[in-house]
């Protein structure tokens, strides 16, 4: 590249007198930049596997598109403007309005200043944490071991914590436990029943947290906390099972008319 | 023949050759004047593209393809619960920022146990002296509660429509993290006024942290600034509530909605 005729920044051609360091040495020659297929061939190990998988996945897309019978038409779905936008504006203003209305007619309570020396008779978080607070009141069912002379194995606080962990753990695992294409509750009465059980349990646990306000013996309340969710689940299951037959018939007919099984 | 170089694009001549009203002439003259200097035609084109994107022609939805619309329209509001969570979150953020002008995260000023602290006094000041202050606090509290309710109901909607199934598992897990953080948001905010219930709620928090095996003491230090409640606890809850959680939750919501955008809403079958 550096021949005598390459002009220098001052216009001279005398290499001995060069002060600008010459042309940059790091410009990659364009014709040597590897093409994608070159790279694929050269790469090895994980990079090669990645390329191979990408190719498969692209081909999969193409094939699916080729064999798709997807119906397209000119205007599909609601246009964002104005339909969706107006609808969303309506919902949004209604929701904001409700918050402002409730905020103005039910202003928040404010209590006495903190006092480390006097425990209040009733300690409560906001309502949405009642269920969590209820979980901390499960000490009556904290198992004890006869071997330890009736001593509990874990402290009541830790027991409550473990209950929290179990609940969040189960919720996290839901997508990995329930697979398949079913979407509607009627298609999977068991899972719907589980959901209803969970919702009712959240409510009964909240009631357990504010047990002082319920003139029910603690024993009974405790049983109800667990019996009601189960009862709710069983009823849901029964109802959905009953609905299922007629419902699924309709649904399947519509499905298979449009997309016959291969 | 003029010596002046011929202008191929003589816009003014073109303008004159048109039969235009005064308004049209004024509009075009301004447009040409601006465009010669700023080349706004490029930006107008961008805007136009965006306009068409917003009116995207979407593929026929499942609901339409199987003609389920007559059965489904009354479920649509449930699909707005995620957006409603965001709206409540924004309202809480705005009102919270305004509360932040007046609130002081300090336990100073209590001569004896049970005396009002600076934090408590600043809350009283907000409610009694600041114009609109009581309403502001009320809006913040209720926005928070509406958000928690909306998030919970949103989760139920996702559960009962089976919208968490493949390929949306990641978003479900993100959602579980989000609901936990939303509750933590509520808890940390509840502590800030440093009233009796705040204090004793925090007390339960410390006890729970300490009951955790292995990491318990470390967690208590980290979250509550020690094993007994005091100034350190209040400041930590404050930083959590107005600095850490806003960034984390906002980022996670952005990712969550971004994934919905990429994957599309799971339609009921
Ligand atoms: C701060 C809390 C949350 C916000 C702001 C939020 C926001 C949203 C939004 C705007 C959507 C679009 C669809 C819709 O609105 O229904 C969505 C979808 C979704 N969310 Fe959330 N969400 C939150 C919490 C959760 C939670 C707690 C879960 C579940 C544990 C969850 C799981 C999902 C899933 C799986 C989808 C996809 C559903 C579909 O495609 O139909 N999200 N979220």
Coordinates of C-alpha atoms and ligand atoms in Angstrom, one line a residue:
Chain A
X1 CA 0.0 0.0 0.0
X2 CA 2.7 2.4 0.9
X3 CA 4.3 3.3 -2.3
X4 CA 6.2 6.4 -3.1
X5 CA 3.3 8.0 -4.9
X6 CA 0.9 8.0 -1.9
X7 CA 0.6 11.6 -1.1
X8 CA 1.2 12.6 2.5
X9 CA -0.9 15.0 4.4
X10 CA 1.3 17.9 3.4
X11 CA 1.2 16.8 -0.3
X12 CA 4.8 15.6 -0.4
X13 CA 5.8 12.1 -1.6
X14 CA 9.1 11.7 0.2
X15 CA 8.7 8.7 2.4
X16 CA 11.7 9.6 4.5
X17 CA 10.0 12.8 5.5
X18 CA 6.8 11.2 6.4
X19 CA 5.3 12.5 9.6
X20 CA 1.7 11.3 9.5
X21 CA 2.5 7.6 10.1
X22 CA 1.2 6.5 6.8
X23 CA -2.1 5.0 5.9
X24 CA -3.8 3.1 8.7
X25 CA -2.6 -0.4 8.9
X26 CA -5.7 -1.9 10.5
X27 CA -8.4 -1.5 7.7
X28 CA -9.7 -5.0 7.0
X29 CA -9.5 -5.8 3.3
X30 CA -13.1 -5.9 2.2
X31 CA -12.8 -9.0 0.0
X32 CA -11.5 -11.1 2.9
X33 CA -14.4 -10.5 5.2
X34 CA -15.9 -14.0 5.5
X35 CA -19.4 -14.6 4.2
X36 CA -22.0 -16.2 6.5
X37 CA -21.5 -19.5 4.9
X38 CA -17.8 -19.2 5.3
X39 CA -18.2 -18.5 8.9
X40 CA -20.5 -21.4 9.3
X41 CA -18.0 -23.7 7.7
X42 CA -15.1 -22.4 9.7
X43 CA -16.8 -22.4 13.0
X44 CA -16.7 -25.4 15.3
X45 CA -18.0 -26.6 18.6
X46 CA -20.8 -24.5 20.2
X47 CA -20.7 -21.9 17.5
X48 CA -21.3 -24.5 14.8
X49 CA -24.1 -26.1 16.7
X50 CA -25.7 -22.7 17.0
X51 CA -25.5 -22.1 13.3
X52 CA -26.9 -25.6 12.7
X53 CA -29.8 -25.0 15.0
X54 CA -30.6 -21.6 13.6
X55 CA -30.7 -23.1 10.1
X56 CA -33.1 -25.8 11.3
X57 CA -35.3 -23.2 13.1
X58 CA -35.4 -21.0 10.0
X59 CA -36.3 -23.9 7.8
X60 CA -39.0 -24.9 10.3
X61 CA -40.5 -21.4 10.0
X62 CA -40.4 -21.6 6.3
X63 CA -42.1 -25.0 6.2
X64 CA -44.7 -24.0 8.6
X65 CA -45.5 -20.9 6.6
X66 CA -45.6 -22.9 3.4
X67 CA -48.1 -25.4 4.7
X68 CA -50.2 -22.9 6.7
X69 CA -53.8 -22.4 5.7
X70 CA -53.9 -19.2 7.7
X71 CA -56.6 -16.9 6.3
X72 CA -55.6 -13.3 5.8
X73 CA -57.9 -10.5 4.8
X74 CA -57.5 -6.8 4.2
X75 CA -58.5 -5.4 7.5
X76 CA -57.9 -7.8 10.3
X77 CA -58.7 -7.2 13.9
X78 CA -59.6 -3.8 15.2
X79 CA -57.4 -0.9 14.0
X80 CA -55.3 0.6 16.7
X81 CA -56.8 4.0 15.8
X82 CA -59.5 4.8 16.5
X83 CA -61.1 1.6 17.9
X84 CA -58.4 0.4 20.3
X85 CA -57.3 3.8 21.3
X86 CA -60.8 5.0 22.2
X87 CA -61.6 1.9 24.0
X88 CA -58.4 2.1 26.0
X89 CA -58.9 5.7 26.8
X90 CA -62.4 4.9 28.0
X91 CA -61.1 2.1 30.3
X92 CA -58.2 4.2 31.5
X93 CA -60.3 7.2 32.4
X94 CA -62.9 5.1 34.1
X95 CA -60.1 3.4 36.2
X96 CA -58.4 6.6 37.1
X97 CA -61.7 8.2 37.9
X98 CA -62.5 5.3 40.3
X99 CA -59.2 5.7 42.1
X100 CA -59.7 9.4 42.5
X101 CA -63.3 8.9 43.6
X102 CA -62.4 6.3 46.2
X103 CA -59.4 8.4 47.3
X104 CA -61.6 11.3 48.0
X105 CA -64.5 9.6 49.7
X106 CA -62.3 7.2 51.7
X107 CA -59.2 9.1 52.8
X108 CA -56.6 7.0 54.5
X109 CA -56.5 6.3 58.2
X110 CA -53.6 7.6 60.2
X111 CA -52.6 6.3 63.6
X112 CA -50.5 7.1 66.6
X113 CA -46.7 7.6 66.3
X114 CA -44.5 4.5 66.6
X115 CA -43.8 3.4 70.1
X116 CA -41.3 0.6 70.7
X117 CA -42.5 0.3 74.3
X118 CA -46.1 -0.5 73.7
X119 CA -47.3 -3.3 71.4
X120 CA -50.7 -2.5 70.0
X121 CA -53.5 -5.0 70.6
X122 CA -54.0 -5.5 66.9
X123 CA -51.1 -5.4 64.4
X124 CA -52.1 -5.5 60.8
X125 CA -50.6 -4.8 57.4
X126 CA -52.6 -3.4 54.5
X127 CA -55.4 -5.7 53.4
X128 CA -53.5 -7.1 50.5
X129 CA -51.0 -8.7 52.9
X130 CA -53.6 -10.2 55.2
X131 CA -53.1 -13.6 53.5
X132 CA -49.4 -13.4 54.2
X133 CA -50.1 -12.4 57.8
X134 CA -52.6 -15.3 58.1
X135 CA -49.8 -17.7 57.0
X136 CA -47.8 -16.5 60.1
X137 CA -50.7 -17.6 62.3
X138 CA -50.5 -21.2 61.4
X139 CA -48.7 -22.2 64.6
X140 CA -51.5 -24.5 65.7
X141 CA -50.6 -26.8 62.8
X142 CA -46.9 -26.5 63.2
X143 CA -46.0 -30.2 63.6
X144 CA -44.3 -31.4 66.8
X145 CA -42.3 -34.5 67.4
X146 CA -43.1 -36.9 70.2
X147 CA -39.4 -37.8 70.2
X148 CA -38.6 -34.3 71.1
X149 CA -41.1 -34.4 73.9
X150 CA -43.7 -32.5 71.9
X151 CA -41.2 -29.8 70.8
X152 CA -41.8 -28.2 67.5
X153 CA -39.1 -28.8 64.8
X154 CA -39.0 -25.3 63.3
X155 CA -39.9 -22.1 64.9
X156 CA -43.4 -20.7 64.2
X157 CA -41.9 -17.8 62.2
X158 CA -39.8 -20.2 60.1
X159 CA -42.9 -22.3 59.6
X160 CA -44.8 -19.3 58.3
X161 CA -41.9 -18.5 56.0
X162 CA -41.8 -22.0 54.6
X163 CA -45.5 -21.7 53.9
X164 CA -44.8 -18.6 51.9
X165 CA -42.0 -20.3 50.0
X166 CA -44.3 -23.3 49.2
X167 CA -47.0 -21.1 47.8
X168 CA -44.7 -19.0 45.7
X169 CA -42.9 -22.2 44.6
X170 CA -46.1 -23.9 43.5
X171 CA -47.3 -20.8 41.6
X172 CA -44.0 -20.5 39.8
X173 CA -44.1 -24.2 38.8
X174 CA -47.6 -24.0 37.3
X175 CA -46.5 -23.6 33.7
X176 CA -44.2 -26.6 34.0
X177 CA -46.8 -28.8 35.6
X178 CA -49.7 -28.0 33.4
X179 CA -48.9 -28.4 29.8
X180 CA -50.8 -28.9 26.6
X181 CA -53.1 -26.8 24.5
X182 CA -56.1 -26.6 26.8
X183 CA -57.0 -23.0 27.6
X184 CA -60.5 -22.9 29.0
X185 CA -61.3 -23.9 32.6
X186 CA -63.9 -26.4 31.2
X187 CA -61.2 -28.2 29.4
X188 CA -59.2 -28.8 32.6
X189 CA -61.6 -28.9 35.5
X190 CA -58.9 -30.1 37.8
X191 CA -56.7 -27.1 37.3
X192 CA -59.6 -24.7 37.4
X193 CA -60.6 -26.3 40.7
X194 CA -57.0 -25.8 42.0
X195 CA -57.2 -22.1 41.0
X196 CA -60.5 -21.6 42.8
X197 CA -59.1 -23.4 45.9
X198 CA -56.1 -21.0 45.8
X199 CA -58.3 -17.9 45.6
X200 CA -60.5 -19.0 48.4
X201 CA -57.5 -20.0 50.5
X202 CA -56.1 -16.5 50.0
X203 CA -59.4 -15.1 51.3
X204 CA -59.7 -17.5 54.3
X205 CA -56.1 -16.9 55.3
X206 CA -56.9 -13.2 55.2
X207 CA -59.8 -13.9 57.6
X208 CA -57.5 -15.9 59.8
X209 CA -55.2 -12.8 60.0
X210 CA -58.1 -10.7 61.3
X211 CA -59.6 -13.5 63.4
X212 CA -60.2 -11.0 66.3
X213 CA -63.0 -9.5 64.3
X214 CA -64.8 -12.8 63.9
X215 CA -66.8 -14.1 66.8
X216 CA -66.0 -17.7 65.8
X217 CA -64.1 -20.1 68.0
X218 CA -60.5 -20.4 66.8
X219 CA -60.8 -24.1 66.3
X220 CA -63.8 -23.8 64.0
X221 CA -62.2 -20.9 62.2
X222 CA -59.1 -22.9 61.6
X223 CA -61.0 -25.8 60.1
X224 CA -63.0 -23.4 57.9
X225 CA -59.8 -21.8 56.6
X226 CA -58.9 -25.1 55.0
X227 CA -62.2 -26.7 54.5
X228 CA -63.8 -23.9 52.6
X229 CA -61.1 -23.8 49.8
X230 CA -61.4 -27.5 49.4
X231 CA -65.1 -27.3 49.2
X232 CA -64.9 -24.5 46.7
X233 CA -62.5 -26.6 44.6
X234 CA -64.8 -29.7 44.7
X235 CA -67.8 -27.7 43.7
X236 CA -65.9 -26.0 40.8
X237 CA -64.7 -29.4 39.7
X238 CA -68.2 -30.9 39.8
X239 CA -69.8 -27.9 37.9
X240 CA -67.2 -27.8 35.2
X241 CA -67.3 -31.6 34.7
X242 CA -71.0 -31.3 34.3
X243 CA -70.7 -28.4 31.8
X244 CA -68.0 -30.1 30.0
X245 CA -69.8 -32.5 27.8
X246 CA -72.1 -30.2 25.9
X247 CA -69.5 -27.5 25.9
X248 CA -66.7 -29.6 24.5
X249 CA -68.9 -31.0 21.8
X250 CA -69.7 -27.5 20.5
X251 CA -66.1 -26.5 20.8
X252 CA -64.6 -29.5 19.1
X253 CA -67.1 -29.3 16.3
X254 CA -66.1 -25.8 15.6
X255 CA -62.4 -26.6 15.8
X256 CA -62.4 -29.6 13.5
X257 CA -64.7 -28.1 11.0
X258 CA -62.1 -25.4 10.4
X259 CA -58.9 -27.4 11.1
X260 CA -59.5 -31.1 10.5
X261 CA -57.0 -33.3 12.3
X262 CA -54.2 -34.6 10.1
Chain B
X1 CA -31.7 32.4 -22.5
X2 CA -30.4 33.1 -19.0
X3 CA -26.9 32.6 -17.9
X4 CA -28.2 31.4 -14.5
X5 CA -27.9 27.8 -14.0
X6 CA -31.2 26.1 -14.8
X7 CA -32.9 24.7 -11.6
X8 CA -34.4 21.3 -12.4
X9 CA -36.4 21.4 -9.2
X10 CA -37.7 25.0 -9.3
X11 CA -40.3 24.5 -6.7
X12 CA -41.4 28.1 -6.8
X13 CA -42.2 28.0 -10.5
X14 CA -44.1 24.8 -9.9
X15 CA -46.0 26.5 -7.1
X16 CA -46.9 29.4 -9.5
X17 CA -48.0 27.0 -12.2
X18 CA -50.5 25.4 -9.8
X19 CA -53.9 26.9 -9.3
X20 CA -53.9 27.2 -5.5
X21 CA -55.9 28.9 -2.9
X22 CA -54.3 31.4 -0.5
X23 CA -54.2 28.9 2.3
X24 CA -52.6 26.2 0.1
X25 CA -50.0 28.6 -1.2
X26 CA -49.1 29.8 2.3
X27 CA -48.9 26.2 3.5
X28 CA -46.7 25.0 0.6
X29 CA -44.5 28.1 0.7
X30 CA -43.8 27.5 4.4
X31 CA -43.3 23.8 3.8
X32 CA -40.8 24.4 1.0
X33 CA -39.0 27.0 3.0
X34 CA -38.6 24.7 6.0
X35 CA -37.8 21.7 3.8
X36 CA -35.0 23.4 2.0
X37 CA -33.3 24.2 5.3
X38 CA -34.2 21.2 7.4
X39 CA -35.1 18.5 4.9
X40 CA -38.2 17.7 7.0
X41 CA -39.5 15.5 4.2
X42 CA -37.5 12.7 5.7
X43 CA -39.1 13.1 9.1
X44 CA -42.5 13.4 7.6
X45 CA -41.9 10.1 5.9
X46 CA -40.9 8.5 9.2
X47 CA -44.1 9.8 10.7
X48 CA -46.1 8.4 7.8
X49 CA -44.5 5.0 8.3
X50 CA -45.3 5.1 12.0
X51 CA -48.9 6.0 11.1
X52 CA -49.2 3.0 8.9
X53 CA -47.5 0.8 11.5
X54 CA -50.0 1.9 14.1
X55 CA -52.7 0.9 11.7
X56 CA -51.0 -2.4 11.1
X57 CA -53.0 -5.0 9.4
X58 CA -52.9 -7.8 11.8
X59 CA -53.3 -11.5 10.9
X60 CA -56.8 -12.7 11.6
X61 CA -57.0 -13.4 15.2
X62 CA -57.9 -16.8 16.6
X63 CA -61.1 -15.3 18.0
X64 CA -62.1 -14.1 14.6
X65 CA -61.0 -17.2 12.7
X66 CA -63.2 -19.5 14.7
X67 CA -65.9 -16.9 15.0
X68 CA -65.8 -16.9 18.8
X69 CA -66.3 -13.2 19.1
X70 CA -69.9 -13.4 20.1
X71 CA -68.9 -15.6 23.1
X72 CA -65.8 -13.6 24.1
X73 CA -66.5 -9.9 24.0
X74 CA -67.5 -9.9 27.7
X75 CA -64.2 -11.3 28.7
X76 CA -62.2 -8.5 27.1
X77 CA -62.1 -6.2 30.1
X78 CA -60.2 -8.9 32.0
X79 CA -57.5 -8.6 29.3
X80 CA -57.0 -4.9 30.3
X81 CA -56.0 -5.8 33.9
X82 CA -52.3 -5.8 33.0
X83 CA -52.6 -2.3 31.5
X84 CA -54.6 -1.2 34.5
X85 CA -51.8 -2.3 36.8
X86 CA -49.4 -0.1 34.8
X87 CA -51.8 2.9 35.0
X88 CA -52.2 2.5 38.7
X89 CA -48.4 2.2 39.0
X90 CA -47.9 5.4 37.1
X91 CA -50.4 7.2 39.2
X92 CA -48.7 6.0 42.4
X93 CA -45.4 7.1 40.9
X94 CA -46.5 10.6 40.2
X95 CA -48.3 11.1 43.5
X96 CA -45.4 9.5 45.3
X97 CA -42.9 11.8 43.7
X98 CA -45.0 14.8 44.9
X99 CA -45.3 13.3 48.4
X100 CA -41.5 13.0 48.3
X101 CA -41.2 16.8 48.3
X102 CA -42.6 16.9 51.8
X103 CA -41.8 13.6 53.5
X104 CA -38.7 13.3 55.7
X105 CA -37.3 9.8 56.4
X106 CA -36.1 10.5 59.8
X107 CA -36.8 9.2 63.3
X108 CA -35.3 12.3 64.9
X109 CA -37.3 14.5 67.2
X110 CA -38.8 12.0 69.6
X111 CA -37.8 13.0 73.1
X112 CA -39.4 10.0 74.7
X113 CA -40.6 6.6 73.5
X114 CA -43.9 7.1 71.6
X115 CA -43.3 10.8 70.7
X116 CA -43.9 11.8 67.1
X117 CA -40.8 11.6 65.0
X118 CA -39.8 13.8 62.1
X119 CA -41.2 11.2 59.6
X120 CA -44.5 11.1 61.5
X121 CA -44.6 14.9 61.8
X122 CA -43.9 15.3 58.1
X123 CA -46.9 13.1 57.3
X124 CA -49.1 15.1 59.6
X125 CA -47.8 18.2 57.9
X126 CA -48.7 16.8 54.5
X127 CA -52.2 16.0 55.7
X128 CA -52.9 19.2 57.6
X129 CA -50.8 22.0 56.1
X130 CA -49.9 21.1 52.5
X131 CA -52.5 22.3 50.0
X132 CA -54.2 19.2 48.6
X133 CA -51.9 17.1 50.8
X134 CA -54.5 14.9 52.3
X135 CA -55.8 14.1 48.9
X136 CA -52.3 13.5 47.6
X137 CA -51.6 10.9 50.3
X138 CA -55.0 9.4 49.7
X139 CA -54.4 9.1 46.0
X140 CA -51.1 7.5 46.6
X141 CA -52.4 4.9 49.0
X142 CA -55.4 4.0 46.8
X143 CA -53.4 3.9 43.6
X144 CA -51.1 1.4 45.4
X145 CA -54.1 -0.7 46.5
X146 CA -55.7 -0.6 43.1
X147 CA -52.4 -1.7 41.6
X148 CA -52.1 -4.7 43.9
X149 CA -55.7 -5.6 43.2
X150 CA -55.2 -5.3 39.5
X151 CA -52.0 -7.3 39.5
X152 CA -53.7 -10.1 41.5
X153 CA -56.7 -10.2 39.2
X154 CA -54.4 -10.1 36.2
X155 CA -52.6 -13.1 37.6
X156 CA -56.0 -14.9 38.0
X157 CA -56.9 -13.9 34.4
X158 CA -53.7 -15.4 33.1
X159 CA -54.2 -18.5 35.2
X160 CA -57.8 -19.2 34.3
X161 CA -57.2 -18.6 30.5
X162 CA -54.2 -20.9 30.6
X163 CA -52.2 -18.0 29.1
X164 CA -49.0 -19.1 31.0
X165 CA -48.5 -22.2 28.8
X166 CA -45.7 -22.6 26.3
X167 CA -44.2 -20.3 25.1
X168 CA -45.1 -17.9 27.9
X169 CA -43.6 -19.6 30.9
X170 CA -40.9 -17.0 31.2
X171 CA -43.4 -14.2 31.5
X172 CA -45.3 -16.1 34.1
X173 CA -42.2 -16.4 36.2
X174 CA -41.4 -12.7 35.6
X175 CA -45.0 -12.1 36.8
X176 CA -44.5 -14.0 40.0
X177 CA -41.4 -11.9 40.7
X178 CA -43.4 -8.8 39.8
X179 CA -46.3 -9.6 42.2
X180 CA -43.8 -10.3 45.0
X181 CA -42.0 -7.0 44.4
X182 CA -45.4 -5.2 44.2
X183 CA -46.2 -6.5 47.7
X184 CA -42.7 -5.5 48.9
X185 CA -43.4 -2.1 47.5
X186 CA -46.6 -1.9 49.6
X187 CA -44.8 -3.2 52.7
X188 CA -41.9 -0.8 52.5
X189 CA -44.3 2.1 51.9
X190 CA -46.4 1.1 54.9
X191 CA -43.4 1.5 57.2
X192 CA -42.5 5.0 56.1
X193 CA -45.0 7.1 58.2
X194 CA -43.5 5.5 61.3
X195 CA -46.8 5.2 63.0
X196 CA -47.6 2.4 65.4
X197 CA -48.8 0.0 62.8
X198 CA -45.8 0.8 60.5
X199 CA -43.4 0.1 63.4
X200 CA -45.0 -3.2 64.4
X201 CA -45.3 -4.4 60.8
X202 CA -41.6 -3.7 60.4
X203 CA -41.0 -5.5 63.7
X204 CA -42.7 -8.6 62.3
X205 CA -40.6 -8.2 59.2
X206 CA -37.4 -8.3 61.3
X207 CA -38.5 -11.3 63.3
X208 CA -39.3 -13.2 60.1
X209 CA -35.9 -12.2 58.6
X210 CA -34.2 -13.4 61.8
X211 CA -36.1 -16.7 61.7
X212 CA -34.6 -17.6 58.3
X213 CA -31.9 -20.2 58.6
X214 CA -28.3 -19.3 57.5
X215 CA -29.0 -16.0 55.8
X216 CA -31.4 -14.6 58.5
X217 CA -29.1 -12.2 60.3
X218 CA -27.6 -11.0 57.1
X219 CA -31.0 -10.4 55.5
X220 CA -32.1 -8.5 58.6
X221 CA -29.1 -6.3 58.4
X222 CA -29.5 -5.7 54.7
X223 CA -33.2 -5.0 54.7
X224 CA -33.8 -3.5 58.1
X225 CA -30.4 -2.1 59.0
X226 CA -30.1 -4.1 62.2
X227 CA -32.0 -6.3 64.6
X228 CA -33.9 -3.5 66.4
X229 CA -35.8 -0.9 64.5
X230 CA -34.6 2.6 64.2
X231 CA -33.3 5.3 61.9
X232 CA -31.4 2.7 59.8
X233 CA -34.6 0.7 59.2
X234 CA -36.5 3.8 58.1
X235 CA -33.8 4.9 55.7
X236 CA -33.5 1.4 54.2
X237 CA -37.2 1.1 53.7
X238 CA -37.2 4.6 52.2
X239 CA -34.4 3.8 49.7
X240 CA -36.1 0.6 48.9
X241 CA -39.4 2.3 48.3
X242 CA -38.3 5.4 46.4
X243 CA -35.1 4.2 44.7
X244 CA -34.5 0.5 44.3
X245 CA -38.0 -0.8 43.7
X246 CA -39.0 1.9 41.3
X247 CA -36.1 1.1 39.0
X248 CA -36.3 -2.7 39.3
X249 CA -40.1 -2.9 39.0
X250 CA -40.2 -0.4 36.0
X251 CA -37.5 -2.4 34.2
X252 CA -39.2 -5.7 34.9
X253 CA -42.6 -4.4 33.7
X254 CA -40.9 -3.1 30.5
X255 CA -39.4 -6.6 29.9
X256 CA -42.7 -8.2 30.8
X257 CA -44.7 -6.1 28.3
X258 CA -41.9 -6.4 25.8
X259 CA -42.2 -10.2 25.9
X260 CA -46.0 -9.9 25.5
X261 CA -45.4 -7.6 22.5
X262 CA -43.0 -10.1 20.9
X263 CA -45.1 -13.2 21.7
X264 CA -48.5 -11.7 21.3
X265 CA -51.5 -12.1 23.6
X266 CA -52.5 -15.7 24.2
X267 CA -55.9 -15.9 22.8
X268 CA -58.6 -18.0 24.4
X269 CA -59.3 -21.1 22.4
Ligands
LIG1 C1 -46.6 -5.3 38.1 C2 -47.3 -6.3 37.7 C3 -47.7 -6.6 36.3 C4 -47.9 -5.8 35.2 C5 -47.7 -4.3 35.1 C6 -48.3 -6.7 34.1 C7 -48.6 -6.2 32.8 C8 -49.0 -7.1 31.8 C9 -49.6 -6.7 30.5 C10 -49.9 -5.2 30.1 C11 -49.9 -7.8 29.8 C12 -50.6 -7.8 28.5 C13 -51.9 -8.6 28.5 C14 -52.9 -8.2 29.6 O1 -52.9 -7.0 29.9 O2 -53.6 -9.0 30.1 C15 -49.4 -8.9 30.5 C16 -49.5 -10.2 30.1 C17 -49.1 -11.3 30.9 N1 -48.8 -11.3 32.3 FE1 -48.5 -9.6 33.3 N2 -48.3 -8.0 34.5 C18 -48.0 -8.0 35.8 C19 -47.9 -9.1 36.7 C20 -48.1 -10.4 36.3 C21 -48.2 -11.5 37.2 C22 -48.3 -11.4 38.7 C23 -48.3 -12.6 36.4 C24 -48.4 -14.1 36.8 C25 -47.8 -14.6 37.8 C26 -48.2 -12.2 35.0 C27 -48.2 -13.0 33.9 C28 -48.4 -12.6 32.6 C29 -48.5 -13.5 31.5 C30 -48.2 -15.0 31.5 C31 -48.9 -12.7 30.4 C32 -49.1 -13.1 29.0 C33 -50.6 -13.4 28.9 C34 -51.1 -13.5 27.5 O3 -50.3 -13.5 26.5 O4 -52.3 -13.6 27.4 N3 -48.1 -10.8 35.0 N4 -48.9 -8.5 31.8

